[in-house]
Coordinates of C-alpha atoms and ligand atoms in Angstrom, one line a residue:
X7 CA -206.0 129.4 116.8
X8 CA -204.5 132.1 114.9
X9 CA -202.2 134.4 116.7
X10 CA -198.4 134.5 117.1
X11 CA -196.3 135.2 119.6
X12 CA -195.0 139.1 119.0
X13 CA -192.3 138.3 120.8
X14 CA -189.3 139.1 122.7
X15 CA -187.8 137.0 125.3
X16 CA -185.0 138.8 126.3
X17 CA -182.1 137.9 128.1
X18 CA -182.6 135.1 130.9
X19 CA -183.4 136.8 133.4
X20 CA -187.0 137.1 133.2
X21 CA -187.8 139.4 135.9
X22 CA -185.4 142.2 135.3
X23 CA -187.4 144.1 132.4
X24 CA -188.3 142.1 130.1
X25 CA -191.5 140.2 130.5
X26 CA -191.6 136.1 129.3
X27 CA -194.0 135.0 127.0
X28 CA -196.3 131.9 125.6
X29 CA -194.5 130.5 122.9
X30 CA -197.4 129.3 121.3
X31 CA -201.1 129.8 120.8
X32 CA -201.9 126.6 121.7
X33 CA -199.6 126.9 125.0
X34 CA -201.7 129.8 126.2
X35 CA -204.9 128.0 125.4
X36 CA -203.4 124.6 127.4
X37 CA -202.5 127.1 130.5
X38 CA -206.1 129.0 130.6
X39 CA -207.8 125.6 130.3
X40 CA -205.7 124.2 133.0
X41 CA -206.4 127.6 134.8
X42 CA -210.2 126.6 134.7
X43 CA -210.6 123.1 134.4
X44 CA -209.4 121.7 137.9
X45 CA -211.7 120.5 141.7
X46 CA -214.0 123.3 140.4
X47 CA -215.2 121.2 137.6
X48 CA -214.7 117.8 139.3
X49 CA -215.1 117.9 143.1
X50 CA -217.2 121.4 143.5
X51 CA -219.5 120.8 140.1
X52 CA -220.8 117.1 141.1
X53 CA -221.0 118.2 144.7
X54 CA -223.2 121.0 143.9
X55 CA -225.2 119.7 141.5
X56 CA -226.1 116.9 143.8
X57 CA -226.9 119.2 146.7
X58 CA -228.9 121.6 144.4
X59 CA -231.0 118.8 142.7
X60 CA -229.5 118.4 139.1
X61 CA -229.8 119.4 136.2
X62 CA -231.6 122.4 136.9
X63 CA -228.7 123.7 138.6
X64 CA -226.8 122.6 135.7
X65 CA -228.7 124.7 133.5
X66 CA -228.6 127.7 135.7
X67 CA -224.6 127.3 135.8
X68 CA -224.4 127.1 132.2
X69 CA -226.9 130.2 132.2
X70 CA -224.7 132.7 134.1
X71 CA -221.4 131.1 132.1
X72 CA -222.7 132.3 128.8
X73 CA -224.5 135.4 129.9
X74 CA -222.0 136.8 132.4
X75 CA -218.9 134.3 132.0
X76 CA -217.5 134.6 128.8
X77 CA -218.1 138.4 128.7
X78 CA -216.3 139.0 132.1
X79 CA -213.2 136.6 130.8
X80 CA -213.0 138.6 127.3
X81 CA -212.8 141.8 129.6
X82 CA -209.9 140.1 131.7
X83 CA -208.0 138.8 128.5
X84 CA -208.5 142.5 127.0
X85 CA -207.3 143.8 129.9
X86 CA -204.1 141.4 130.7
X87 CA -202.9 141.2 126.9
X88 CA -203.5 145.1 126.3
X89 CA -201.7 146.2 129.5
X90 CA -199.0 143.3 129.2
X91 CA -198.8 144.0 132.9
X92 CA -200.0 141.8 136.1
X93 CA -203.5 143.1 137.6
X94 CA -202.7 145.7 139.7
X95 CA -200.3 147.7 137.1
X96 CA -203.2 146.6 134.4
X97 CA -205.9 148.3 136.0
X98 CA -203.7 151.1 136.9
X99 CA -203.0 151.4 133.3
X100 CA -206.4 152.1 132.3
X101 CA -208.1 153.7 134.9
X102 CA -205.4 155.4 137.2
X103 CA -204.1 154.7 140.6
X104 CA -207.5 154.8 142.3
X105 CA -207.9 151.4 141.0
X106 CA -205.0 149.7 142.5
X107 CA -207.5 148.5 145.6
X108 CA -209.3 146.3 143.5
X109 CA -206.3 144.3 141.8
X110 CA -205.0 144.3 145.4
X111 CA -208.1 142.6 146.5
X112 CA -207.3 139.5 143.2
X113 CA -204.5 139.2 145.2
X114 CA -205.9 138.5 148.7
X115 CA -208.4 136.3 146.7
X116 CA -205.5 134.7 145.2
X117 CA -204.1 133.6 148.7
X118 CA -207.6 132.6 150.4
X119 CA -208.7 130.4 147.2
X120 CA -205.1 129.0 147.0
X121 CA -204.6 128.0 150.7
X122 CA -207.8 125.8 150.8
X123 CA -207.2 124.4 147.4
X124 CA -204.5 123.2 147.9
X125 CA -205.7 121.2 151.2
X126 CA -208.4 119.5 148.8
X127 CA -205.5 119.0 146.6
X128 CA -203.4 117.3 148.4
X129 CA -206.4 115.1 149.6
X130 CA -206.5 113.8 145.8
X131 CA -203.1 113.3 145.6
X132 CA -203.1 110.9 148.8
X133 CA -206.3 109.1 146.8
X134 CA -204.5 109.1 143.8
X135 CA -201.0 107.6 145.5
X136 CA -203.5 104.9 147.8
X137 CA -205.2 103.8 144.3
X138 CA -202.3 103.2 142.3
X139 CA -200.2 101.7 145.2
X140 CA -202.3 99.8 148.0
X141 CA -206.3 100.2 146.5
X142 CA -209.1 101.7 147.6
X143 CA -209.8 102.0 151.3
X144 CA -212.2 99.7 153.1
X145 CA -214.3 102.0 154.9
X146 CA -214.3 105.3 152.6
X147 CA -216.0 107.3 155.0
X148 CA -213.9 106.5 157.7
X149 CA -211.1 106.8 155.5
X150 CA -212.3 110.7 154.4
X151 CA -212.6 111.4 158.3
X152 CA -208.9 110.0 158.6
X153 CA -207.1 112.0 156.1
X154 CA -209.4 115.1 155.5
X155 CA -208.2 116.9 158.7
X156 CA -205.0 117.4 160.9
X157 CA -201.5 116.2 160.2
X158 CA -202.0 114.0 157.5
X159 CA -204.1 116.6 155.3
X160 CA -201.5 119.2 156.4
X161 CA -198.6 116.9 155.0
X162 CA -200.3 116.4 151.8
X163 CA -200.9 120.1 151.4
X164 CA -197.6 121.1 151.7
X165 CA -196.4 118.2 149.2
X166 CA -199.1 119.8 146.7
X167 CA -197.6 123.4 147.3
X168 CA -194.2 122.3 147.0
X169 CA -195.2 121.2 143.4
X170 CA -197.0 124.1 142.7
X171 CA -194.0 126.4 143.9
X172 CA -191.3 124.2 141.6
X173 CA -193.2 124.5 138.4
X174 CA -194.1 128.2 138.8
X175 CA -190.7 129.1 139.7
X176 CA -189.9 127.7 136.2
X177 CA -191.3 130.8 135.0
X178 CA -194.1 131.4 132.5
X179 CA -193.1 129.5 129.4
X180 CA -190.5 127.4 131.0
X181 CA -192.7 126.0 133.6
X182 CA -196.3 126.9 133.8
X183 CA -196.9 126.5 129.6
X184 CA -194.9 123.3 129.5
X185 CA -196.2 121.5 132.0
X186 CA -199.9 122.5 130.6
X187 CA -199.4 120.8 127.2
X188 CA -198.8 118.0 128.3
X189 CA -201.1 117.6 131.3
X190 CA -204.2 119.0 129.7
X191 CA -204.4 116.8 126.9
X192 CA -203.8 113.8 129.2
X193 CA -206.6 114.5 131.6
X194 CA -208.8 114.8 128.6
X195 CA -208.3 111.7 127.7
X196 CA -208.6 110.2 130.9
X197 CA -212.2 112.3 131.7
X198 CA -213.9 111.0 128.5
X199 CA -212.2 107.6 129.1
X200 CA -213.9 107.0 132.4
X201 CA -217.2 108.8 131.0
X202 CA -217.5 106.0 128.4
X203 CA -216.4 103.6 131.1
X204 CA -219.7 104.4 133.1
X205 CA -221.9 104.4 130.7
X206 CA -221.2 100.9 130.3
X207 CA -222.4 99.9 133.9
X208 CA -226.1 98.2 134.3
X209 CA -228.2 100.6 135.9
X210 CA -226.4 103.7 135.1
X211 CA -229.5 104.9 133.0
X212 CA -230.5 106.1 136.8
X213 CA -227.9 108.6 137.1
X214 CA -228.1 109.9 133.2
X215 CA -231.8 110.6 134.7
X216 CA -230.9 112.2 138.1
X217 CA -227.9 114.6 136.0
X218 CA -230.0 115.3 132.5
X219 CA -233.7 115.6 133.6
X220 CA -234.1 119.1 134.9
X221 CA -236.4 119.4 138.1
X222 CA -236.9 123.3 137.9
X223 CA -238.5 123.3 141.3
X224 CA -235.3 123.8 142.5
X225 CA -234.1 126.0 140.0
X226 CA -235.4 129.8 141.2
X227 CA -234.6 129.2 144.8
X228 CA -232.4 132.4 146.1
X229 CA -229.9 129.5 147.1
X230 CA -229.3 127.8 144.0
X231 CA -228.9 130.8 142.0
X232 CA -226.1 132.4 144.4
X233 CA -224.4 129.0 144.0
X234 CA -224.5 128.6 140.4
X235 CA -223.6 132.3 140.0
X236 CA -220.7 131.1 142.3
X237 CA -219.3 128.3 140.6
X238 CA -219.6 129.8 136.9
X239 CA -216.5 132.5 138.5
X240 CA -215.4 129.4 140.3
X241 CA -214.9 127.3 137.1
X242 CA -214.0 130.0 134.8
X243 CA -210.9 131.0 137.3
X244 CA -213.2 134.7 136.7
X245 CA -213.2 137.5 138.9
X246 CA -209.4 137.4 140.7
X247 CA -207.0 138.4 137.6
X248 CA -206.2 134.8 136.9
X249 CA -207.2 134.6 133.1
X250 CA -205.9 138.5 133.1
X251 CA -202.5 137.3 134.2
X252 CA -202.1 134.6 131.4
X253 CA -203.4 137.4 129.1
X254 CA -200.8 139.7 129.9
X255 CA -197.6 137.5 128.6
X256 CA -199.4 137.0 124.9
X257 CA -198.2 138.9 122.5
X258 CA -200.4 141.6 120.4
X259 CA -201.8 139.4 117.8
X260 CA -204.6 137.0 118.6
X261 CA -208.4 136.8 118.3
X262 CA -209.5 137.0 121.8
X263 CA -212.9 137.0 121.3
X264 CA -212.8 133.5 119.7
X265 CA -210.3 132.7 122.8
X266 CA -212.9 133.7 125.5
X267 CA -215.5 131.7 123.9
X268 CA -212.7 128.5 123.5
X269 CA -211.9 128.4 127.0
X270 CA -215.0 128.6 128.6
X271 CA -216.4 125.9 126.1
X272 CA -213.6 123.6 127.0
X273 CA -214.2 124.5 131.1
X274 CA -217.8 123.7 130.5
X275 CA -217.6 120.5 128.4
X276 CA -215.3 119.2 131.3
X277 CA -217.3 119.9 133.5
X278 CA -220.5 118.3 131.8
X279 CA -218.3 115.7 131.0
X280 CA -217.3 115.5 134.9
X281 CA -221.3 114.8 135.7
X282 CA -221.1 111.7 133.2
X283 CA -218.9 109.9 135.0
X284 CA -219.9 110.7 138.5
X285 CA -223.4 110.2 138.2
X286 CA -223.8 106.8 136.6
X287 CA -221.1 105.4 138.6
X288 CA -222.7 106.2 141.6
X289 CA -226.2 105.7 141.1
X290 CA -225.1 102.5 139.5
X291 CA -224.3 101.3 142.9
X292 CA -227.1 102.6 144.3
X293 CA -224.3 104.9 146.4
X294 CA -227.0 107.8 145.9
X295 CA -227.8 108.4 149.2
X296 CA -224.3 109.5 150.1
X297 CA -224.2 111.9 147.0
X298 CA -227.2 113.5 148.3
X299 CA -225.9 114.6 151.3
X300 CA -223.9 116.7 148.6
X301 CA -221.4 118.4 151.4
X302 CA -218.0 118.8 150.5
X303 CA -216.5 115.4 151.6
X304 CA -219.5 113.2 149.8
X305 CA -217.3 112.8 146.4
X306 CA -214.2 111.4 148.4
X307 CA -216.3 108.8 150.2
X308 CA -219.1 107.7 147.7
X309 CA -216.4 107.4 144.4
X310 CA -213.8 105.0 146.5
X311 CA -217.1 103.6 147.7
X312 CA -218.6 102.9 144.2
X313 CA -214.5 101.6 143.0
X314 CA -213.9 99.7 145.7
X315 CA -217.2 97.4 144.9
X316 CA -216.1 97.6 141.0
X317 CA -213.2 95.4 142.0
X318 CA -210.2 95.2 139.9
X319 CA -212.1 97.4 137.5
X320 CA -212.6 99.9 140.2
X321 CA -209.1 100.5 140.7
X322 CA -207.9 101.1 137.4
X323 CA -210.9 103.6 137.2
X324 CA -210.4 104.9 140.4
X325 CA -206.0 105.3 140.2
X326 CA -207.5 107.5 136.5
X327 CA -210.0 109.6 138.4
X328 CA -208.0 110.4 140.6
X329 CA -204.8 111.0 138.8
X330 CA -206.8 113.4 136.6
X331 CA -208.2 115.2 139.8
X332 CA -204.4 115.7 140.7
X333 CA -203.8 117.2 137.7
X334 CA -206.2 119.3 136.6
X335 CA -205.9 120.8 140.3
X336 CA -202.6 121.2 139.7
X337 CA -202.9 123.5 136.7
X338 CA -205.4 125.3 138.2
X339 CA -202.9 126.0 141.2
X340 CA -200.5 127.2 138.8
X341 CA -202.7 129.8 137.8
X342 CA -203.7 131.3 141.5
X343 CA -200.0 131.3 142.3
X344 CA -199.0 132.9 139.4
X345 CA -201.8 135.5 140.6
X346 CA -199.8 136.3 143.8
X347 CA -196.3 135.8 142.3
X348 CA -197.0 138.0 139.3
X349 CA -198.0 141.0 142.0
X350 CA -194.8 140.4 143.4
X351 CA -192.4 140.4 140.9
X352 CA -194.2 143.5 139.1
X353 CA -195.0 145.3 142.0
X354 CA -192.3 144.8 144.7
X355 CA -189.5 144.2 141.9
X356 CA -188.7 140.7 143.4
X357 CA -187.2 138.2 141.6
X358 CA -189.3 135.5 140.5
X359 CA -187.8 133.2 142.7
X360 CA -188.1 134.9 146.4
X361 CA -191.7 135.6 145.6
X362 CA -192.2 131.9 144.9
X363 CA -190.6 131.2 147.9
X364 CA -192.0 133.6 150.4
X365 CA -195.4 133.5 148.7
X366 CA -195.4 129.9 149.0
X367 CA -194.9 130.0 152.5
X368 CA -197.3 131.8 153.4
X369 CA -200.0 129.8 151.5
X370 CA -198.8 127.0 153.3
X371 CA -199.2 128.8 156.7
X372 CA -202.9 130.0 155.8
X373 CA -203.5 126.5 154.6
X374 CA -203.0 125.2 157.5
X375 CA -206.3 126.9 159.0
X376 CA -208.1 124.8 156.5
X377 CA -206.0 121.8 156.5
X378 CA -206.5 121.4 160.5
X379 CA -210.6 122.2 160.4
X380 CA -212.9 121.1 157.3
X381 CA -215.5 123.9 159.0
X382 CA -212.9 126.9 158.3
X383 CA -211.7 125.1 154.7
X384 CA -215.8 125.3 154.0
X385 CA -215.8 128.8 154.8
X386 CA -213.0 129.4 152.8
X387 CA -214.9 128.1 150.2
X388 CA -218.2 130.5 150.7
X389 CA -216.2 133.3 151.2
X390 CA -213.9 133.2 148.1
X391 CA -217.2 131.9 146.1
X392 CA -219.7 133.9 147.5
X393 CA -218.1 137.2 148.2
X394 CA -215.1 137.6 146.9
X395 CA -215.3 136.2 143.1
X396 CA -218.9 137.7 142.3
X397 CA -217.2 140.9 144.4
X398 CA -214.4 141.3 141.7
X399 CA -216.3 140.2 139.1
X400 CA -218.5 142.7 139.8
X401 CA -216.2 145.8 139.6
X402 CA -214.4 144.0 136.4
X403 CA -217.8 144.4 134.7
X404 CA -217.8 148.0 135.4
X405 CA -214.7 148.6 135.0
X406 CA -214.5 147.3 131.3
X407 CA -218.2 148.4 130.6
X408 CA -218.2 152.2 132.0
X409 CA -214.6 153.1 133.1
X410 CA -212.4 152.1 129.5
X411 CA -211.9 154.0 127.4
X412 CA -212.2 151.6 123.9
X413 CA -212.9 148.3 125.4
X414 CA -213.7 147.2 122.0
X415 CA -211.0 148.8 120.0
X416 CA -208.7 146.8 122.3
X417 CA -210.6 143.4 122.4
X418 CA -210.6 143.5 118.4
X419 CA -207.4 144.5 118.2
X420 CA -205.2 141.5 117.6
X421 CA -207.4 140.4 114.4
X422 CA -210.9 139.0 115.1
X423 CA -214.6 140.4 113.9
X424 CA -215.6 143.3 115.9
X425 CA -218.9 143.1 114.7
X426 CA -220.4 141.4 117.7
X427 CA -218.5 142.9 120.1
X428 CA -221.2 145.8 121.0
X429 CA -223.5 143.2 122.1
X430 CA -220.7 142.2 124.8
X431 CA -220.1 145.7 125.8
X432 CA -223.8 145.9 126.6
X433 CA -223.8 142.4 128.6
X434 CA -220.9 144.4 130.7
X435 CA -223.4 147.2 131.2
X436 CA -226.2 146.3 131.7
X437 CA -226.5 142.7 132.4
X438 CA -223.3 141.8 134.7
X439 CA -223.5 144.6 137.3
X440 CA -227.5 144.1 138.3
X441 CA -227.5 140.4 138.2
X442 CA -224.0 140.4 140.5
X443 CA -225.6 142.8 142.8
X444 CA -228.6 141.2 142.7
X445 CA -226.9 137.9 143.4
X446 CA -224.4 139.4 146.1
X447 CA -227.5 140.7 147.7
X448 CA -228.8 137.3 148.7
X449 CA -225.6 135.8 149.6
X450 CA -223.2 138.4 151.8
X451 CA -226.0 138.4 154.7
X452 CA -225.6 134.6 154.8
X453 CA -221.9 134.0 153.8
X454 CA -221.3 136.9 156.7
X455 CA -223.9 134.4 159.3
X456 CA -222.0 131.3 158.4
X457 CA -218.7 133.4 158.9
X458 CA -219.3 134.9 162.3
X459 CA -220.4 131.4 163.4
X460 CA -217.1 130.2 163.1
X461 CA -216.1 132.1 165.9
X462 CA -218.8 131.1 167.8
X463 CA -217.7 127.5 167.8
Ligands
LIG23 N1 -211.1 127.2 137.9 C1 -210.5 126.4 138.9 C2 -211.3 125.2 139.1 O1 -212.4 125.1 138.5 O2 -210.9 124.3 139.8 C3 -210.3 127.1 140.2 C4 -209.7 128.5 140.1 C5 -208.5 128.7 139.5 C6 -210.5 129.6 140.5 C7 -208.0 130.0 139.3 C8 -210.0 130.8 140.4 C9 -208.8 131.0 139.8 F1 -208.3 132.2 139.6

């Protein structure tokens, strides 16, 4: 990619004045993949595109990523590299106070996503440790019951936040970029590794059929749109300030168009690549039945399931899966906390470190709520997917369509071809705000029922 770092990195302390920075293109590009590649990809993609019937959720997904996605992350790098400043200040910057409440509202979204995340998270890291040390469990569903709720999930949580915490505490270059060169390219590797791996298996031709041939039956049902519209903000880390936070410590050069489109072509391709290895593994076990139950838990009990009756060959595969689960979670974790430590730092003038600390906390406390009950952690889930992403992506489409002055003079600015660039201020106009209220319209009234019925027991 073709930028350089403008840069400055001051003195050493990085949260006194002057702000750290990428030291490389492809550093920033490792950290917003890692940002968007993670369980969203993995867990959430296969899960839903079992529940929704396929690949005509599949295609819907990849609909709202080109059509709404990549426009609403070009906005959010414009916004975070131009401003140089962490949401709230960036969308003070260009539209005045007034719009403080919405980058206040990334931040809240920043803490909810975070605090159930993490409790998945952890639940692949105690996979990944059980793979590589003792093998897969006997009974995987018994097993998920075991370790998805209560002490044990809340133990793994807090190991996964600790990590998270460390490495962000690092700082931006120091710790978040250089842990995302390295991780990235390895769970590459180990995705298309295990994608290959499956397609050896007899009968996998089954799952190839149930992932690839598009049932469109499905595809117009109010349901499966609001969930595809969902996970495309999911994916893409879109609609919370994440990608605008990474944006806002490059320097000036760089062709963010081109960057927009990069990213969400890499978060898609994992994703894809994601459904190649879940599918034909399971349906070459005939373990479909469990995958269609498609409910949050079914890839942590229908995987181990399929490994453990691959034998020896099942737990290499499975210690990989896993292992890449843990770390393309982990770099996505990165990327929410840097979300709520960011707001900190810039906002509240804390040092990098007590905002780690104190903000880490209190993820761990909210996480709890979700590491002690799978219904609340699923409601987590709705909310932040449902509500809150499509909410914020929402205003972020109006914001850079109708409230900016020179979107596009700012988008081109750091080299790049403006030439297509009306086309995406029109897509931020006119095609992102009706389709989002259009979508939100469908889905508040049953995210709110599913909310209230919490309390209800
Ligand atoms: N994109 C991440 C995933 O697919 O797992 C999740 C995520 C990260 C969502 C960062 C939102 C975000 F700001």
């Amino acid at each position: 990619m073709d930028f350089h770092v403008g840069g400055f990195i001051g003195g050493t302390d990085l949260a006194q004045g002057s702000r750290d920075q990428w030291t490389s293109s492809f550093g920033f590009f490792a950290a917003a993949v890692g940002s968007a590649v993670g369980l969203g990809n993995m867990w959430r993609f296969s899960y839903l595109t079992a529940e929704k019937g396929g690949a005509a959720f599949v295609f819907l997904y990849l609909a709202f990523t080109l059509a709404i996605g990549i426009p609403i992350m070009l906005a959010e790098l414009t916004l975070g590299r131009g401003s140089g400043k962490s949401p709230i200040g960036a969308l003070a910057h260009y539209g005045g106070a007034r719009w403080k409440p919405l980058g206040a509202l990334f931040v809240v979204t920043g803490f909810v996503i975070l605090s159930y995340y993490s409790v998945i998270a952890g639940w692949t890291i105690r996979y990944a440790l059980e793979a590589l040390l003792v093998g897969m469990p006997a009974d995987p569903g018994s097993h998920f019951g075991l370790i998805s709720e209560g002490g044990g999930a809340f133990i793994f949580h807090i190991v996964f936040m600790t990590l998270t915490m460390a490495i962000v505490a690092g700082g931006v270059s120091r710790g978040i970029e250089r842990v995302s060169v390295i991780a990235m390219p390895i769970l590459f590797f180990l995705v298309c590794g295990i994608a290959i791996y499956a397609s050896t298996l007899e009968n996998s031709a089954s799952g190839y059929a149930y992932y690839l041939n598009a049932d469109f039956r499905n595809a117009f049902s109010m349901d499966v749109l609001v969930s595809a519209a969902g996970q495309a903000f999911f994916s893409l880390s879109l609609g919370m300030g994440a990608i605008m936070t990474f944006a806002s410590y490059l320097g000036r050069e760089g062709n963010l168009p081109r960057q927009a489109v990069s990213i969400a072509s890499a978060d898609f391709g994992v994703a894809f690549l994601a459904g190649l290895m879940v599918f034909p593994i399971v349906f070459a076990l005939g373990l479909q039945g469990i995958m269609g139950e498609g409910t949050l838990g079914t890839l942590f009990v229908a995987l181990p399931r399929a490994f453990l009756e691959m034998g020896a060959a099942g737990r290499v595969v499975g210690s990989f899966f896993f292992v890449a689960l843990v770390i393309g979670a982990l770099t996505s974790a990165l990327s929410l906390f840097e979300v709520v430590v960011s707001a900190a730092v810039d906002g509240l003038g804390w040092s990098r470190r007590k905002a780690v600390l104190l903000m880490g906390v209190l993820v761990m406390l909210l996480g709890g709520a979700a590491a002690f009950s799978l219904a609340i952690l699923d409601v987590m889930d709705q909310v932040a997917n449902n509500l809150l992403l499509l909410v914020g992506g929402l205003a972020l489409s109006i914001f850079a369509g109708w409230v900016m002055d020179d979107p596009i003079g700012e988008a081109s600015s750091g080299g790049g071809d403006p030439k297509g660039l009306p086309v995406w201020r029109f897509l931020l106009r006119w095609v992102a705000p009706p389709t989002l209220v259009f979508v939100l319209w469908h889905s508040v009234p049953s995210t709110f029922a599913n909310f209230l019925a919490l309390f209800r027991g």
